[in-house]
mmCIF file of C-alpha atoms in Angstrom:
data_model
loop_
_atom_site.group_PDB
_atom_site.id
_atom_site.type_symbol
_atom_site.label_atom_id
_atom_site.label_comp_id
_atom_site.label_asym_id
_atom_site.label_seq_id
_atom_site.Cartn_x
_atom_site.Cartn_y
_atom_site.Cartn_z
ATOM 1 C CA MET A 7 -32.341 46.539 -43.431
ATOM 2 C CA GLN A 8 -30.074 44.328 -41.259
ATOM 3 C CA LYS A 9 -27.045 45.089 -43.440
ATOM 4 C CA ASN A 10 -27.518 48.839 -42.966
ATOM 5 C CA ALA A 11 -27.659 48.369 -39.168
ATOM 6 C CA TRP A 12 -24.325 46.497 -39.109
ATOM 7 C CA THR A 13 -22.743 49.194 -41.300
ATOM 8 C CA SER A 14 -23.892 51.872 -38.878
ATOM 9 C CA ILE A 15 -22.460 49.998 -35.870
ATOM 10 C CA LEU A 16 -19.069 49.574 -37.568
ATOM 11 C CA LYS A 17 -18.856 53.297 -38.404
ATOM 12 C CA ARG A 18 -19.632 54.269 -34.800
ATOM 13 C CA THR A 19 -16.994 51.811 -33.481
ATOM 14 C CA LYS A 20 -14.297 53.241 -35.767
ATOM 15 C CA THR A 21 -15.188 56.762 -34.617
ATOM 16 C CA ILE A 22 -14.881 55.824 -30.920
ATOM 17 C CA ILE A 23 -11.501 54.105 -31.462
ATOM 18 C CA LYS A 24 -10.177 57.140 -33.320
ATOM 19 C CA GLN A 25 -11.282 59.497 -30.526
ATOM 20 C CA VAL A 26 -9.601 57.340 -27.851
ATOM 21 C CA ALA A 27 -6.361 57.201 -29.843
ATOM 22 C CA GLU A 28 -6.336 60.993 -30.209
ATOM 23 C CA VAL A 29 -6.598 61.375 -26.414
ATOM 24 C CA PHE A 30 -3.978 58.811 -25.289
ATOM 25 C CA PHE A 31 -1.474 58.705 -28.120
ATOM 26 C CA THR A 32 -0.440 62.325 -28.077
ATOM 27 C CA LYS A 33 3.078 63.736 -27.883
ATOM 28 C CA ASP A 34 2.679 64.476 -24.159
ATOM 29 C CA THR A 35 1.506 60.935 -23.450
ATOM 30 C CA ALA A 36 4.457 59.432 -25.305
ATOM 31 C CA THR A 37 6.856 61.664 -23.346
ATOM 32 C CA PHE A 38 5.254 60.617 -20.068
ATOM 33 C CA LEU A 39 5.531 56.908 -20.896
ATOM 34 C CA LEU A 40 9.192 57.346 -21.858
ATOM 35 C CA PHE A 41 10.038 58.895 -18.483
ATOM 36 C CA VAL A 42 8.127 56.103 -16.695
ATOM 37 C CA CYS A 43 10.243 53.519 -18.510
ATOM 38 C CA LEU A 44 13.477 55.357 -17.681
ATOM 39 C CA ALA A 45 12.513 55.666 -14.028
ATOM 40 C CA SER A 46 11.687 51.963 -13.865
ATOM 41 C CA ALA A 47 15.043 51.094 -15.418
ATOM 42 C CA PHE A 48 16.955 53.264 -12.916
ATOM 43 C CA TRP A 49 14.970 51.751 -10.038
ATOM 44 C CA PHE A 50 15.700 48.223 -11.282
ATOM 45 C CA MET A 51 19.452 48.946 -11.621
ATOM 46 C CA HIS A 52 19.515 50.406 -8.118
ATOM 47 C CA THR A 53 17.662 47.410 -6.734
ATOM 48 C CA ILE A 54 19.957 44.747 -8.165
ATOM 49 C CA GLY A 55 23.019 46.654 -7.050
ATOM 50 C CA THR A 56 22.158 46.864 -3.348
ATOM 51 C CA ARG A 57 21.968 44.156 -0.658
ATOM 52 C CA ARG A 58 18.498 42.901 -0.083
ATOM 53 C CA ALA A 59 16.797 39.968 1.674
ATOM 54 C CA MET A 60 14.445 37.159 0.695
ATOM 55 C CA THR A 61 12.867 34.264 2.603
ATOM 56 C CA VAL A 62 14.022 30.778 1.628
ATOM 57 C CA SER A 63 12.576 27.409 2.670
ATOM 58 C CA PHE A 64 14.279 23.981 2.491
ATOM 59 C CA ASP A 65 12.459 20.668 3.000
ATOM 60 C CA LEU A 66 13.758 18.377 5.773
ATOM 61 C CA VAL A 67 14.394 14.629 5.603
ATOM 62 C CA TYR A 68 15.165 12.722 8.816
ATOM 63 C CA VAL A 69 17.546 9.744 8.843
ATOM 64 C CA GLY A 70 19.214 7.678 11.535
ATOM 65 C CA ILE A 71 16.033 6.934 13.508
ATOM 66 C CA PRO A 72 16.354 3.358 14.916
ATOM 67 C CA ASN A 73 13.571 0.854 14.283
ATOM 68 C CA ASP A 74 12.937 0.491 18.017
ATOM 69 C CA VAL A 75 12.209 4.204 18.455
ATOM 70 C CA LEU A 76 8.776 5.824 18.042
ATOM 71 C CA ILE A 77 8.789 9.632 17.633
ATOM 72 C CA THR A 78 5.811 11.096 19.506
ATOM 73 C CA THR A 79 6.496 14.727 18.562
ATOM 74 C CA GLU A 80 5.393 16.100 15.194
ATOM 75 C CA LEU A 81 8.598 16.804 13.271
ATOM 76 C CA PRO A 82 8.931 20.060 11.285
ATOM 77 C CA GLN A 83 8.882 19.360 7.546
ATOM 78 C CA HIS A 84 10.945 22.381 6.479
ATOM 79 C CA VAL A 85 13.355 25.028 7.747
ATOM 80 C CA THR A 86 13.106 28.697 6.730
ATOM 81 C CA PHE A 87 15.636 31.526 6.904
ATOM 82 C CA SER A 88 16.304 35.024 5.650
ATOM 83 C CA LEU A 89 18.855 35.126 2.804
ATOM 84 C CA LYS A 90 20.757 38.412 2.317
ATOM 85 C CA ASN A 91 22.805 39.234 -0.789
ATOM 86 C CA GLU A 92 23.013 41.636 -3.714
ATOM 87 C CA GLY A 93 19.756 41.993 -5.552
ATOM 88 C CA GLN A 94 21.235 40.616 -8.775
ATOM 89 C CA LYS A 95 22.439 37.419 -7.060
ATOM 90 C CA LEU A 96 19.159 36.987 -5.211
ATOM 91 C CA MET A 97 17.248 37.302 -8.464
ATOM 92 C CA SER A 98 19.514 34.789 -10.178
ATOM 93 C CA TYR A 99 19.136 32.364 -7.265
ATOM 94 C CA TYR A 100 15.344 32.798 -7.253
ATOM 95 C CA LEU A 101 15.085 32.119 -10.984
ATOM 96 C CA ASN A 102 17.457 29.122 -11.095
ATOM 97 C CA ALA A 103 17.140 27.390 -7.703
ATOM 98 C CA ASP A 104 15.367 24.036 -7.596
ATOM 99 C CA ALA A 105 13.462 22.632 -4.625
ATOM 100 C CA ASP A 106 16.145 21.686 -2.123
ATOM 101 C CA THR A 107 16.227 19.121 0.679
ATOM 102 C CA LEU A 108 18.284 19.038 3.859
ATOM 103 C CA VAL A 109 19.136 15.796 5.645
ATOM 104 C CA VAL A 110 18.822 15.797 9.443
ATOM 105 C CA ASP A 111 20.938 12.907 10.742
ATOM 106 C CA LEU A 112 19.774 11.733 14.186
ATOM 107 C CA SER A 113 22.102 8.730 14.377
ATOM 108 C CA ASN A 114 23.448 7.854 17.845
ATOM 109 C CA ARG A 115 21.378 10.562 19.539
ATOM 110 C CA PHE A 116 18.751 8.364 21.224
ATOM 111 C CA ASP A 117 20.148 7.665 24.693
ATOM 112 C CA GLY A 118 16.972 6.209 26.195
ATOM 113 C CA SER A 119 15.995 9.356 28.081
ATOM 114 C CA GLY A 120 12.839 9.842 25.993
ATOM 115 C CA GLN A 121 13.828 13.296 24.747
ATOM 116 C CA LEU A 122 16.280 14.522 22.113
ATOM 117 C CA THR A 123 17.492 18.027 21.280
ATOM 118 C CA TYR A 124 19.059 18.884 17.915
ATOM 119 C CA ASP A 125 20.647 22.289 17.163
ATOM 120 C CA MET A 126 19.436 23.330 13.706
ATOM 121 C CA GLN A 127 22.484 25.633 13.447
ATOM 122 C CA LEU A 128 24.380 22.451 12.505
ATOM 123 C CA LEU A 129 22.648 22.680 9.126
ATOM 124 C CA LYS A 130 24.087 26.114 8.321
ATOM 125 C CA SER A 131 27.251 24.843 6.662
ATOM 126 C CA ASP A 132 25.198 22.523 4.434
ATOM 127 C CA ILE A 133 22.834 25.388 3.574
ATOM 128 C CA GLN A 134 25.704 27.769 2.845
ATOM 129 C CA ARG A 135 27.163 25.433 0.200
ATOM 130 C CA ARG A 136 23.944 25.657 -1.788
ATOM 131 C CA LEU A 137 23.720 29.462 -1.818
ATOM 132 C CA PRO A 138 25.439 32.123 -3.969
ATOM 133 C CA GLU A 139 28.779 33.467 -2.733
ATOM 134 C CA SER A 140 28.695 36.192 -0.086
ATOM 135 C CA SER A 141 25.212 35.109 1.008
ATOM 136 C CA GLN A 142 24.279 35.750 4.630
ATOM 137 C CA ILE A 143 21.869 33.504 6.565
ATOM 138 C CA GLU A 144 19.717 35.040 9.310
ATOM 139 C CA ASP A 145 16.625 34.095 11.358
ATOM 140 C CA LEU A 146 16.880 30.314 10.959
ATOM 141 C CA THR A 147 13.535 28.790 11.982
ATOM 142 C CA PRO A 148 13.285 26.553 13.901
ATOM 143 C CA GLU A 149 16.557 27.211 15.704
ATOM 144 C CA LEU A 150 16.259 24.184 17.977
ATOM 145 C CA LEU A 151 14.541 20.839 17.403
ATOM 146 C CA THR A 152 13.241 19.130 20.563
ATOM 147 C CA LEU A 153 11.446 15.824 20.170
ATOM 148 C CA ASN A 154 9.996 13.169 22.473
ATOM 149 C CA TYR A 155 10.213 9.462 21.742
ATOM 150 C CA LEU A 156 9.445 6.001 23.119
ATOM 151 C CA LYS A 157 11.678 2.939 23.156
ATOM 152 C CA LEU A 158 9.815 0.019 21.572
ATOM 153 C CA GLY A 159 9.881 -3.740 22.060
ATOM 154 C CA GLN A 160 10.139 -6.123 19.116
ATOM 155 C CA LYS A 161 8.470 -9.378 18.062
ATOM 156 C CA LEU A 162 8.752 -11.703 15.063
ATOM 157 C CA LEU A 163 5.300 -12.297 13.563
ATOM 158 C CA PRO A 164 3.931 -14.200 10.533
ATOM 159 C CA VAL A 165 2.238 -12.327 7.689
ATOM 160 C CA ARG A 166 -1.307 -13.343 6.742
ATOM 161 C CA LEU A 167 -3.955 -12.497 4.164
ATOM 162 C CA LEU A 168 -7.257 -11.371 5.672
ATOM 163 C CA GLU A 169 -9.301 -12.221 2.581
ATOM 164 C CA SER A 170 -9.669 -15.134 0.206
ATOM 165 C CA VAL A 171 -8.374 -14.755 -3.334
ATOM 166 C CA PRO A 172 -11.143 -15.071 -5.956
ATOM 167 C CA LEU A 173 -10.489 -17.537 -8.783
ATOM 168 C CA ALA A 174 -12.034 -17.660 -12.230
ATOM 169 C CA PRO A 175 -14.384 -20.552 -13.083
ATOM 170 C CA GLU A 176 -12.591 -23.815 -13.877
ATOM 171 C CA CYS A 177 -9.471 -22.574 -12.019
ATOM 172 C CA VAL A 178 -7.901 -23.742 -8.757
ATOM 173 C CA LEU A 179 -4.780 -23.074 -6.751
ATOM 174 C CA ALA A 180 -1.845 -25.080 -8.110
ATOM 175 C CA ASP A 181 -0.071 -24.799 -4.760
ATOM 176 C CA SER A 182 -0.162 -22.785 -1.550
ATOM 177 C CA ILE A 183 -0.198 -18.991 -1.706
ATOM 178 C CA THR A 184 3.205 -17.698 -0.640
ATOM 179 C CA ILE A 185 4.019 -14.370 1.012
ATOM 180 C CA THR A 186 7.562 -12.965 0.920
ATOM 181 C CA PRO A 187 8.758 -12.219 3.511
ATOM 182 C CA SER A 188 6.553 -14.608 5.470
ATOM 183 C CA LEU A 189 7.882 -13.289 8.811
ATOM 184 C CA VAL A 190 8.427 -9.648 9.782
ATOM 185 C CA THR A 191 9.845 -7.972 12.860
ATOM 186 C CA VAL A 192 7.315 -5.664 14.496
ATOM 187 C CA TYR A 193 8.340 -2.781 16.746
ATOM 188 C CA ALA A 194 5.702 -1.493 19.170
ATOM 189 C CA PRO A 195 5.104 -0.922 22.895
ATOM 190 C CA GLN A 196 5.305 -4.254 24.716
ATOM 191 C CA ALA A 197 1.657 -4.052 25.780
ATOM 192 C CA VAL A 198 0.672 -3.871 22.114
ATOM 193 C CA LEU A 199 3.015 -6.696 21.075
ATOM 194 C CA ASP A 200 1.500 -8.980 23.721
ATOM 195 C CA THR A 201 -1.882 -8.780 21.925
ATOM 196 C CA MET A 202 -0.518 -9.382 18.422
ATOM 197 C CA HIS A 203 -0.232 -12.801 16.769
ATOM 198 C CA PHE A 204 0.295 -11.862 13.120
ATOM 199 C CA MET A 205 0.704 -8.924 10.723
ATOM 200 C CA ALA A 206 -2.071 -8.550 8.162
ATOM 201 C CA VAL A 207 -1.817 -7.591 4.512
ATOM 202 C CA LYS A 208 -3.957 -4.564 3.719
ATOM 203 C CA PRO A 209 -7.132 -5.837 1.990
ATOM 204 C CA PHE A 210 -7.155 -5.423 -1.759
ATOM 205 C CA PHE A 211 -9.893 -6.212 -4.241
ATOM 206 C CA ILE A 212 -8.936 -8.021 -7.420
ATOM 207 C CA LYS A 213 -10.885 -9.599 -10.230
ATOM 208 C CA PRO A 214 -11.024 -13.414 -10.308
ATOM 209 C CA LEU A 215 -7.648 -14.836 -11.323
ATOM 210 C CA ALA A 216 -7.262 -17.118 -14.338
ATOM 211 C CA LYS A 217 -3.475 -17.457 -14.186
ATOM 212 C CA THR A 218 -0.597 -17.329 -11.721
ATOM 213 C CA SER A 219 -0.235 -13.751 -10.451
ATOM 214 C CA VAL A 220 2.170 -11.805 -8.244
ATOM 215 C CA PHE A 221 1.136 -8.771 -6.194
ATOM 216 C CA LYS A 222 3.062 -6.270 -4.084
ATOM 217 C CA LYS A 223 0.848 -5.059 -1.262
ATOM 218 C CA SER A 224 1.250 -3.008 1.904
ATOM 219 C CA LEU A 225 0.858 -4.291 5.442
ATOM 220 C CA VAL A 226 -1.823 -2.856 7.697
ATOM 221 C CA ALA A 227 -0.226 0.106 9.471
ATOM 222 C CA LEU A 228 0.061 0.166 13.260
ATOM 223 C CA GLU A 229 -1.040 3.211 15.242
ATOM 224 C CA SER A 230 1.790 2.925 17.771
ATOM 225 C CA GLY A 231 4.505 1.022 15.959
ATOM 226 C CA HIS A 232 5.725 -0.331 12.655
ATOM 227 C CA ALA A 233 7.213 -3.393 10.958
ATOM 228 C CA ASP A 234 10.707 -3.634 9.518
ATOM 229 C CA VAL A 235 9.109 -3.842 6.051
ATOM 230 C CA SER A 236 6.023 -2.028 4.787
ATOM 231 C CA GLU A 237 5.326 -4.127 1.683
ATOM 232 C CA VAL A 238 5.257 -7.854 0.884
ATOM 233 C CA GLU A 239 5.078 -9.897 -2.306
ATOM 234 C CA ILE A 240 2.137 -12.274 -2.697
ATOM 235 C CA ASN A 241 2.436 -15.152 -5.181
ATOM 236 C CA VAL A 242 -0.834 -16.853 -6.164
ATOM 237 C CA PRO A 243 -0.212 -19.991 -8.302
ATOM 238 C CA VAL A 244 -3.290 -20.649 -10.448
ATOM 239 C CA GLU A 245 -4.047 -23.401 -12.959
ATOM 240 C CA LEU A 246 -6.986 -24.946 -14.768
ATOM 241 C CA SER A 247 -8.894 -27.698 -12.984
ATOM 242 C CA THR A 248 -10.286 -30.996 -14.181
ATOM 243 C CA GLU A 249 -12.643 -33.585 -12.706
ATOM 244 C CA LYS A 250 -11.611 -36.993 -11.442
ATOM 245 C CA THR A 251 -13.669 -39.944 -10.192
ATOM 246 C CA LEU A 252 -12.475 -42.661 -7.823
ATOM 247 C CA GLU A 253 -14.087 -45.707 -6.238
ATOM 248 C CA ILE A 254 -13.484 -45.823 -2.485
ATOM 249 C CA PRO A 255 -14.121 -49.044 -0.530
ATOM 250 C CA ILE A 256 -16.483 -48.718 2.431
ATOM 251 C CA GLN A 257 -14.949 -49.613 5.812
ATOM 252 C CA GLY A 258 -16.554 -50.321 9.165
ATOM 253 C CA VAL A 259 -15.413 -48.309 12.201
ATOM 254 C CA ASN A 260 -15.660 -49.458 15.851
ATOM 255 C CA PHE A 261 -17.131 -52.829 14.929
ATOM 256 C CA PRO A 262 -16.550 -55.719 17.373
ATOM 257 C CA PRO A 263 -13.965 -58.184 16.065
ATOM 258 C CA THR A 264 -16.614 -60.932 15.888
ATOM 259 C CA ILE A 265 -18.934 -58.987 13.580
ATOM 260 C CA LEU A 266 -18.280 -58.597 9.862
ATOM 261 C CA LEU A 267 -19.877 -55.706 7.911
ATOM 262 C CA ARG A 268 -21.035 -56.163 4.347
ATOM 263 C CA THR A 269 -22.450 -53.208 2.393
ATOM 264 C CA PHE A 270 -24.319 -53.058 -0.886
ATOM 265 C CA PRO A 271 -22.639 -51.601 -2.854
ATOM 266 C CA ALA A 272 -19.176 -52.135 -1.364
ATOM 267 C CA PHE A 273 -17.827 -48.876 -2.844
ATOM 268 C CA VAL A 274 -18.819 -45.232 -3.178
ATOM 269 C CA ARG A 275 -17.992 -43.219 -6.289
ATOM 270 C CA VAL A 276 -16.227 -39.947 -5.389
ATOM 271 C CA THR A 277 -16.044 -37.124 -7.942
ATOM 272 C CA PHE A 278 -14.031 -33.970 -7.318
ATOM 273 C CA SER A 279 -12.177 -31.103 -9.017
ATOM 274 C CA ILE A 280 -8.379 -30.988 -8.954
ATOM 275 C CA GLY A 281 -5.671 -28.961 -10.669
ATOM 276 C CA VAL A 282 -4.291 -30.606 -13.808
ATOM 277 C CA SER A 283 -0.792 -30.769 -12.299
ATOM 278 C CA ARG A 284 -2.149 -32.764 -9.325
ATOM 279 C CA PHE A 285 -4.388 -35.131 -11.273
ATOM 280 C CA ASN A 286 -2.231 -38.235 -10.779
ATOM 281 C CA ALA A 287 -1.166 -37.293 -7.246
ATOM 282 C CA VAL A 288 -4.605 -37.904 -5.705
ATOM 283 C CA THR A 289 -5.513 -41.604 -5.318
ATOM 284 C CA GLU A 290 -7.991 -43.838 -3.497
ATOM 285 C CA ASN A 291 -5.679 -43.804 -0.459
ATOM 286 C CA ASP A 292 -6.428 -40.093 0.066
ATOM 287 C CA PHE A 293 -10.110 -40.768 0.915
ATOM 288 C CA LYS A 294 -11.970 -42.767 3.537
ATOM 289 C CA ALA A 295 -15.564 -43.983 3.212
ATOM 290 C CA GLU A 296 -16.703 -45.161 6.653
ATOM 291 C CA VAL A 297 -19.751 -46.634 8.398
ATOM 292 C CA PHE A 298 -19.846 -46.255 12.193
ATOM 293 C CA TYR A 299 -21.077 -49.157 14.321
ATOM 294 C CA GLU A 300 -22.760 -46.782 16.793
ATOM 295 C CA GLU A 301 -25.127 -45.531 14.096
ATOM 296 C CA LEU A 302 -26.508 -48.991 13.337
ATOM 297 C CA GLU A 303 -28.499 -48.903 16.601
ATOM 298 C CA HIS A 304 -30.501 -45.895 15.387
ATOM 299 C CA THR A 305 -31.410 -47.162 11.960
ATOM 300 C CA LYS A 306 -34.832 -48.782 11.502
ATOM 301 C CA GLN A 307 -34.051 -50.079 8.029
ATOM 302 C CA HIS A 308 -31.093 -51.965 6.668
ATOM 303 C CA GLN A 309 -29.557 -48.694 5.424
ATOM 304 C CA VAL A 310 -26.834 -46.618 7.034
ATOM 305 C CA LYS A 311 -25.099 -43.324 6.255
ATOM 306 C CA VAL A 312 -21.624 -43.334 4.679
ATOM 307 C CA HIS A 313 -19.188 -40.714 5.983
ATOM 308 C CA LEU A 314 -16.526 -39.492 3.548
ATOM 309 C CA SER A 315 -13.296 -37.780 4.660
ATOM 310 C CA THR A 316 -10.012 -36.728 3.058
ATOM 311 C CA LEU A 317 -6.764 -35.119 4.126
ATOM 312 C CA GLN A 318 -6.290 -33.511 0.696
ATOM 313 C CA THR A 319 -6.966 -29.773 1.041
ATOM 314 C CA ASP A 320 -6.693 -28.993 -2.666
ATOM 315 C CA VAL A 321 -9.618 -31.131 -3.829
ATOM 316 C CA LEU A 322 -12.762 -29.101 -4.517
ATOM 317 C CA ASN A 323 -16.451 -29.736 -5.195
ATOM 318 C CA VAL A 324 -16.326 -33.213 -3.658
ATOM 319 C CA ARG A 325 -19.447 -35.320 -4.300
ATOM 320 C CA TYR A 326 -20.051 -38.991 -3.606
ATOM 321 C CA ALA A 327 -22.763 -41.561 -4.147
ATOM 322 C CA PRO A 328 -24.485 -43.359 -2.700
ATOM 323 C CA ALA A 329 -24.765 -41.386 0.541
ATOM 324 C CA GLU A 330 -26.489 -44.365 2.208
ATOM 325 C CA VAL A 331 -25.964 -48.078 1.639
ATOM 326 C CA GLU A 332 -27.728 -51.280 2.601
ATOM 327 C CA PHE A 333 -25.816 -53.470 5.015
ATOM 328 C CA LEU A 334 -25.646 -56.947 6.389
ATOM 329 C CA LEU A 335 -23.928 -58.057 9.597
ATOM 330 C CA GLU A 336 -22.314 -61.477 9.796
ATOM 331 C CA LYS A 337 -20.789 -63.221 12.818
ATOM 332 C CA GLU A 338 -17.447 -64.801 12.352
#
């Protein structure tokens, strides 16, 4: 039953197609289509043989703007004009022309007046060299470029990271993080420069580092100024860490010369993490374990707190024991 239905549909479709073909593909229709093609060909030949016009746009690139100048006028990004030539040459230019760029050189035009005028007609000779022969340029827009600007002050500022760099477990910094260049010249209104003390690197999120890494990152942009560089290189030296333990002798601080301090024990054990390259560089002389005479007055037992200090900034996870020691005072 289903097969018979499909057969019936196919027969009806063939009949419809045949009827349509008989209507449109007749001798008269073929003659009409032939004349349409001939007319189109004659029109096309006439078109390419006469002078016509098309609108062309070139992108603009500005050079020669000093670092101590801030443009406050929005600069046009392209120039447009009407290009006249024979239709054939226009068509060839349209099909083969690539995106073109014109350079607007503003060198030596900033006289401190706060306003600059540039005649865009100066670009015509450069434009003409890029066009087919016998081309005619009309209606150049904009014809005149007028811009306002501010003269800026300058200041040398250090570059800083605003965030800490995450390190993988068991890793430490092998040395200080370096930023190149470490100093940049900033150009901005003097009132803005007076409030600035450094240029910041734009925050970036990275996974914890397990090896020495180098990044190229942008500086935070200024609303009313700029730096002489926009990007810096950040070198983060990373290495594996290891633990080290030292015994540090306990010393008395601010004790009268006639009183001798004895503690039990006489040392504290200090354990810390340090990079493998710095293992032998850190010694007992880099730590101080101290008991302050002033604190003995407030203790009710013969125990006093031990204060630990170090000038080493690259030691991590510092622990020491005991935190309190028994003491005995002797008169000399």
